[in-house]
Every structure is written in C-alpha cells, then in structure tokens.
Short mmCIF file of C-alpha atoms in Angstrom, two decimals:
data_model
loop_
_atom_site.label_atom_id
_atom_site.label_comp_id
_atom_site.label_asym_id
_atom_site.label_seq_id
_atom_site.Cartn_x
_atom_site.Cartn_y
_atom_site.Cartn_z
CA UNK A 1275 34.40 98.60 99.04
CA UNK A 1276 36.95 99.38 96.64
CA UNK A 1277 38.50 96.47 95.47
CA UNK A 1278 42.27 96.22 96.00
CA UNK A 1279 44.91 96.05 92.02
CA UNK A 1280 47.81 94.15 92.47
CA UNK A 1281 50.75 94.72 89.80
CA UNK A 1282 49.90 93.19 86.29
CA UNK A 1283 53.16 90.78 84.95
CA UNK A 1284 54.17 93.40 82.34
CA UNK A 1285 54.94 96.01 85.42
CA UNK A 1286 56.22 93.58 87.33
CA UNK A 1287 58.37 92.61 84.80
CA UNK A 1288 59.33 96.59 83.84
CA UNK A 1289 60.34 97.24 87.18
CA UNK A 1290 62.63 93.49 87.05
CA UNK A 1291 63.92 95.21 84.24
CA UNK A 1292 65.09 98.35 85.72
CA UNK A 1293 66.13 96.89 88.82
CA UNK A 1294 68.46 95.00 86.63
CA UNK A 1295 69.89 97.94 84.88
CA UNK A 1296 70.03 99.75 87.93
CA UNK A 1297 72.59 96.91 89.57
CA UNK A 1298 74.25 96.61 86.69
CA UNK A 1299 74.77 100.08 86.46
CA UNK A 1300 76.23 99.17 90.05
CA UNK A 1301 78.48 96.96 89.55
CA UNK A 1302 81.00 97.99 87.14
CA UNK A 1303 81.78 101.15 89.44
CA UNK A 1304 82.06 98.60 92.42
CA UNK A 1305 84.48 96.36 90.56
CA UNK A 1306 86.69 99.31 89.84
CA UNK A 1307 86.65 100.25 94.05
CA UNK A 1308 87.99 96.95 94.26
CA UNK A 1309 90.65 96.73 91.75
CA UNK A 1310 91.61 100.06 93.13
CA UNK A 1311 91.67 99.34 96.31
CA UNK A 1312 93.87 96.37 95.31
CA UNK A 1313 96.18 98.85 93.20
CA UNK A 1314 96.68 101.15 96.52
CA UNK A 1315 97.05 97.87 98.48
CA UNK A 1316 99.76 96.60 96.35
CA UNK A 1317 101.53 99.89 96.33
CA UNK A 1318 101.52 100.68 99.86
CA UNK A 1319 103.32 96.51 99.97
CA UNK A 1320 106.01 97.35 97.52
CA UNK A 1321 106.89 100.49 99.43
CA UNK A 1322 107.05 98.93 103.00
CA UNK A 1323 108.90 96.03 101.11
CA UNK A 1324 111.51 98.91 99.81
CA UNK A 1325 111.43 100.80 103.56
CA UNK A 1326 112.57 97.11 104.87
CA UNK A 1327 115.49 96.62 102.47
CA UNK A 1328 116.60 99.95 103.40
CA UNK A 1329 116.48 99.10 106.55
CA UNK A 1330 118.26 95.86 106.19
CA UNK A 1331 121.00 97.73 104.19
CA UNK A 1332 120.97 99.76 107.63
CA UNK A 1333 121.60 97.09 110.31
CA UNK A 1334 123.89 94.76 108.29
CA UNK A 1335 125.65 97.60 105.21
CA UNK A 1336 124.59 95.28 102.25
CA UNK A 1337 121.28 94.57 100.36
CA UNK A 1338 119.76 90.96 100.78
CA UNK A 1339 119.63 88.91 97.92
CA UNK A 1340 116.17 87.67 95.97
CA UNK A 1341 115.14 84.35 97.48
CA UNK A 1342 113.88 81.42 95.23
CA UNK A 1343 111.39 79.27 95.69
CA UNK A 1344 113.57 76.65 97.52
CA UNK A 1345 115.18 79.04 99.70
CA UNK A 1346 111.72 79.28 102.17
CA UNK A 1347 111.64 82.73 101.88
CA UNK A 1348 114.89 83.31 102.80
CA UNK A 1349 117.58 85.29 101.06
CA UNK A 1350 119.21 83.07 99.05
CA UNK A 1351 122.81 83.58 98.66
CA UNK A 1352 125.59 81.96 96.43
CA UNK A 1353 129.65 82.69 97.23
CA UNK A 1354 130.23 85.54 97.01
CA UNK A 1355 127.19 86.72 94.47
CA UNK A 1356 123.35 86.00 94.79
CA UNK A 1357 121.79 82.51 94.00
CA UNK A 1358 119.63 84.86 91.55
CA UNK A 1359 119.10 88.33 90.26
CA UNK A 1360 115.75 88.39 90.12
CA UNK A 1361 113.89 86.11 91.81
CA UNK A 1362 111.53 87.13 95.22
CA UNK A 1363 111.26 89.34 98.34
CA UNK A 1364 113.28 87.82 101.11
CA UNK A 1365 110.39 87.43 103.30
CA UNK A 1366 111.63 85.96 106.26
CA UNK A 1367 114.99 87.23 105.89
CA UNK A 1368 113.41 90.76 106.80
CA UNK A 1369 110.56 89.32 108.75
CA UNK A 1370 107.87 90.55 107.29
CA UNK A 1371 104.00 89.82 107.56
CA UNK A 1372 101.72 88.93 104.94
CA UNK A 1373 100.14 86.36 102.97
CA UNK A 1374 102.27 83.63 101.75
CA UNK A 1375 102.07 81.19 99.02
CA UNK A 1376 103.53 77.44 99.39
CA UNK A 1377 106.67 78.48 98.43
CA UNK A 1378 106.67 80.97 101.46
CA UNK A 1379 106.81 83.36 99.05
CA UNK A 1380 105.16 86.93 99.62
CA UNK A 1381 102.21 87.49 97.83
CA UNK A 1382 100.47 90.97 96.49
CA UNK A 1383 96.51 91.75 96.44
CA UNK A 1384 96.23 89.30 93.74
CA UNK A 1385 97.95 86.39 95.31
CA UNK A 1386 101.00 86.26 92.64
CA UNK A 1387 104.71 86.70 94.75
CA UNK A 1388 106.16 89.75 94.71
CA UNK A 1389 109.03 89.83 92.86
CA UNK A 1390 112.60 91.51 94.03
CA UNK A 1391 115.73 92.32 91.92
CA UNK A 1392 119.08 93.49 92.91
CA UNK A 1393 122.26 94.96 91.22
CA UNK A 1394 125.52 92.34 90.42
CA UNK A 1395 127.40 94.58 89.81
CA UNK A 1396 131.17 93.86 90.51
CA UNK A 1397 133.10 96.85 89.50
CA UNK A 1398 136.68 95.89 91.68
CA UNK A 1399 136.30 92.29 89.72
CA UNK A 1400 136.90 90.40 93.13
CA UNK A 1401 133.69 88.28 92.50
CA UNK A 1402 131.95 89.38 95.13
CA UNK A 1403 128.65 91.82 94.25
CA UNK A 1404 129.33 95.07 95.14
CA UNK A 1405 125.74 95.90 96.87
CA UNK A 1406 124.82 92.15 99.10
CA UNK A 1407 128.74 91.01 100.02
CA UNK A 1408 129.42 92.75 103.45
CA UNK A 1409 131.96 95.52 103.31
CA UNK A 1410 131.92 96.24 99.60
CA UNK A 1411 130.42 99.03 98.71
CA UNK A 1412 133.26 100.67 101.06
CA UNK A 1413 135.76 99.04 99.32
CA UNK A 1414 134.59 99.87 96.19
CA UNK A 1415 133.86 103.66 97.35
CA UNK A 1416 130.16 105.74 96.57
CA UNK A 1417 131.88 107.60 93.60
CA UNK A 1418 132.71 104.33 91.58
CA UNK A 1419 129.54 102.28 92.45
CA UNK A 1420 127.91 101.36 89.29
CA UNK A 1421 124.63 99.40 90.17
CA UNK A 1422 123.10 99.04 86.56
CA UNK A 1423 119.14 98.24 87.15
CA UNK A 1424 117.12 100.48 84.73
CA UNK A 1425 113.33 101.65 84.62
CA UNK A 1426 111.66 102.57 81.04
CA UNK A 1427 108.63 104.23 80.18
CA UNK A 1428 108.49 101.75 77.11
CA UNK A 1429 110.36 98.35 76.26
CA UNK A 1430 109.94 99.91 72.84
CA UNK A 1431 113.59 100.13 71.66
CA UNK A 1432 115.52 98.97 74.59
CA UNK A 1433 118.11 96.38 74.87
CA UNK A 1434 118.94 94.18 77.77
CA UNK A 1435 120.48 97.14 79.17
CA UNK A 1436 119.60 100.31 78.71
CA UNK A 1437 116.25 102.18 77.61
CA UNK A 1438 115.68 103.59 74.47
CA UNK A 1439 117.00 107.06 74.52
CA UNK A 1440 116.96 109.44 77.50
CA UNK A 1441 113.48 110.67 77.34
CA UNK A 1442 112.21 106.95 78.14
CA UNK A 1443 115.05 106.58 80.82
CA UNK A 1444 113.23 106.99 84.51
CA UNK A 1445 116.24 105.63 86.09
CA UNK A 1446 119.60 104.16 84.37
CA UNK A 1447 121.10 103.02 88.24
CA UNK A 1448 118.90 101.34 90.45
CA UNK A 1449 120.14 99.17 93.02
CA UNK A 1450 116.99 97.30 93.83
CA UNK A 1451 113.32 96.96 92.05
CA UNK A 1452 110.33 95.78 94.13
CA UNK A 1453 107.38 95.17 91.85
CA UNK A 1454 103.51 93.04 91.50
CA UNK A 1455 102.67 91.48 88.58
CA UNK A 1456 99.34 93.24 88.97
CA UNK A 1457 96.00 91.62 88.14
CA UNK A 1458 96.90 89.85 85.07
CA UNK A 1459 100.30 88.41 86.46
CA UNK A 1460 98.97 84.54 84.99
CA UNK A 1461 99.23 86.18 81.66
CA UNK A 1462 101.08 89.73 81.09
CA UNK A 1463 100.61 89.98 77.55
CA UNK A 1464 101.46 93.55 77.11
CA UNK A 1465 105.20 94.09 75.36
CA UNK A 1466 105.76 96.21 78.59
CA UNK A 1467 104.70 94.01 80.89
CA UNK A 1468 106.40 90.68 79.23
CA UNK A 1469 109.78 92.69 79.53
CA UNK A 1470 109.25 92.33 83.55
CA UNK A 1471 109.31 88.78 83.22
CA UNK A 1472 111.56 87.63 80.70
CA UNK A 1473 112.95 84.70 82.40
CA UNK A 1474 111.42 81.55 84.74
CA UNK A 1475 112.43 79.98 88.05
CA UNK A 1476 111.13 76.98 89.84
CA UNK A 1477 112.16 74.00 91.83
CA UNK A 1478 110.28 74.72 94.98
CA UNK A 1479 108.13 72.83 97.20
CA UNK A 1480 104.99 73.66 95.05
CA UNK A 1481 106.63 72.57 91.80
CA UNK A 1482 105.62 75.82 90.37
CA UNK A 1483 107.43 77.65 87.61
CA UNK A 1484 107.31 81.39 87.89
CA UNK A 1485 108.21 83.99 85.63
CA UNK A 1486 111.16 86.58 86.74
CA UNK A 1487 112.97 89.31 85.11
CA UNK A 1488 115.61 87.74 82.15
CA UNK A 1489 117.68 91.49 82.11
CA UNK A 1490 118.37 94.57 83.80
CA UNK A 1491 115.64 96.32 82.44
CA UNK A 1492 112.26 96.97 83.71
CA UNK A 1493 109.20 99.04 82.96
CA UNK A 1494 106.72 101.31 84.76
CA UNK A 1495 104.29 103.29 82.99
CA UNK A 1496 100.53 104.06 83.73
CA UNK A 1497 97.75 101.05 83.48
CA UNK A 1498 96.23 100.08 80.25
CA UNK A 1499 93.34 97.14 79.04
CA UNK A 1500 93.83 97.96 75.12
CA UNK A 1501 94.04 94.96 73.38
CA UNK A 1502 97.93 94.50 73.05
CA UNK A 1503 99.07 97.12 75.71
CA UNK A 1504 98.10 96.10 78.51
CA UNK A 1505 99.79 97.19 81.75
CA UNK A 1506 98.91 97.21 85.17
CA UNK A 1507 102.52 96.02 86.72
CA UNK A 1508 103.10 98.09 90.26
CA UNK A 1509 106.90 98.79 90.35
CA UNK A 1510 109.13 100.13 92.94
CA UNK A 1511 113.02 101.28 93.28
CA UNK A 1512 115.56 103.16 95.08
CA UNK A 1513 117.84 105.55 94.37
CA UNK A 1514 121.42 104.46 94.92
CA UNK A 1515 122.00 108.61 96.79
CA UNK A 1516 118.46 107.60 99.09
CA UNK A 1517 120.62 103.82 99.92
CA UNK A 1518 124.22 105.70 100.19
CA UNK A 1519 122.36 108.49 102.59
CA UNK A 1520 120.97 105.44 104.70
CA UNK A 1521 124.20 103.65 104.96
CA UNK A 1522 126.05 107.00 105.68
CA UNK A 1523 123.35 107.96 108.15
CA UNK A 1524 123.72 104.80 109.87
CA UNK A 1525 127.51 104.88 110.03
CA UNK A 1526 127.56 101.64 107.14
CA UNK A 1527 129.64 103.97 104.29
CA UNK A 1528 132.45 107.24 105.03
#
C-alpha cells in the first residue's frame, strides 16, 4: 500500500502566504466599492435634498432657511432674515427620511450632517432676505435678484466673495448649496475643503460644535488623497433661472 504525504510546514506555510497576498490583493479594490458606493450614495442625498427645496420654494414661493442644531431639524428662522446662513438641511421642515444624528440633524454616508446654505441677499434694503421672506422675490422682481453664493474650482485666490478670476468661477449666483463633508469631514485639511467650513455652530442638545461655511464662497472640484490637497467634499446648487422657472411654473413669480 502506498503510503499517504500530507503537506510539509514550508508548503503549508507558502500557500498561507499566497492566500494572504491574494486577500490582500482583495481588499483594497473592495474598500474602494465601498467608498464609492458611499460617494454615489451621498450624491444621489444632496440631489433629492436640492429636488425638495425646489419643491418647497414651489408650495410656499420662498426657500427655507438652514436649521441649527437647536432648531430640531427645523428651519430656523430669525425676523425677517435666517437664524443662520449656513448651518443644516431643514430636515423636518421638508420631511424628509434618513438617518439622523442627536441634533436631528441629517446625516450623509459617513454620518457627518449635511450641511445647507442660502442667499441673504436684501437688494430692496427692507430687511427682509430676498429668497426665504414670503412674497419677496416678487417684490424685488427676477431681473434685479442678486443671490450672491459662489462655487470655485480652487480657494486659491478667492476672497470672501468671489473666485479668483472667471476661469475658476463655476457659478458667481447661487441661491442655495447642498453639500457632505465627505469621508474626512472630522478633519478637512485640504485648503479647498477648509474653505467649506470656515466658521462653527453649536448649542444643541448634543453639545457638539460643528463646522459651517464662514463666507459666500464654496468649492467643488474632483477628489484628491495627496498630502495637502485633499478633497473629497460632495457639493450641490441651483441655478437661480432652474428656481425662477419653478416658481414661475408653479404660479409663485410673473
């Protein structure tokens, strides 16, 4: 009878060995399906967060304001202005589903609140904001709106109100901007991403501070990990023609 030759511990230990190089091989590429997956996630949120202010604009002719994190997810609104620029989707206010944190704050894939900005403007100088006080934006007519939210490419060479030059401008007169924080929102090193969120908010039930937008000027550009340059914020705006076309559409503006 032949006699039976199990493995020796040097194969046994080769084919440990390429087992492990084989997983590991693995699961980088599966890491990067789920930060993608994430990414899509997050930008299918923002736009369904946009679709609802449009369609709050609709129903009621103004935009919501931000909520805080006392407000309970509610818009949060102050005379005849906003409590904040830039603070956090109105949640509740437009009733929609998802995750929330403590704060009842929406959150994105990565569990970090989405964040929500709106223009304050107030070009008739009544004190009331032209795009979340009711009837305004009529009074003040389409043709001398001014909302003043602005999207770089770069925070390289742009003030707290404008972009650079032209070639950097993506859009000079946004009325809203949805965006995520993205994966690194506890940190945002990146000069690009640190221009999202130069300010910080609290006084919620959590006791958390967050970070929020200090200016009217954002940025969106394409994900990065260098060292220095890192970006991986997902944000969102509107047109102020796609809002006026809503609000005309729905009988809210002549």
């Amino acid at each position: 009878m032949t006699g039976q030759r199990g493995f020796t511990l040097v194969e046994l230990a080769i084919v440990i060995l390429i087992m492990g190089l084989i997983l590991g091989g693995l699961a980088m590429p599966l890491a990067v399906q789920r930060e993608n997956a994430r990414l899509e996630a997050a930008e299918a949120q923002a736009d369904r967060i946009r679709d609802a202010l449009m369609g709050f604009a609709l129903v009621n002719g103004f935009l919501p304001c931000p909520a805080t994190p006392s407000s309970n997810g509610l818009a949060a609104v102050a005379g005849g202005g906003c409590v904040r620029q830039h603070g956090f989707v109105p949640a509740s206010t437009l009733g929609l589903n998802g995750t929330r944190n403590d704060d009842n704050l929406l959150l994105d894939p990565w569990a970090s609140a989405f964040r929500y900005s709106v223009s304050a403007s107030d070009v008739d100088g009544d004190g009331n904001w032209d795009f979340t006080a009711g009837g305004e934006m009529g009074d003040v007519t389409m043709a001398s709106l001014a909302p003043e939210l602005t999207v770089c490419t770069t925070a390289a060479g742009s003030t707290p109100t404008a972009c650079a030059d032209p070639a950097s401008t993506l859009s000079a007169t946004a009325p809203i901007i949805v965006y995520s924080l993205g994966k690194d929102w506890a940190t945002s090193n990146g000069a690009d991403q640190q221009e999202n969120v130069g300010a910080t908010v609290g006084g919620g039930p959590s006791g958390t501070t967050y970070r929020v937008a200090g200016d009217a000027v954002f940025v969106s550009r394409s994900r990065s990990v260098q060292a220095g340059n890192e970006y991986d914020d997902v944000v969102l705006w509107a047109s102020p023609l796609h809002l006026y076309q809503t609000l005309v559409a729905g009988g809210q503006l002549p």
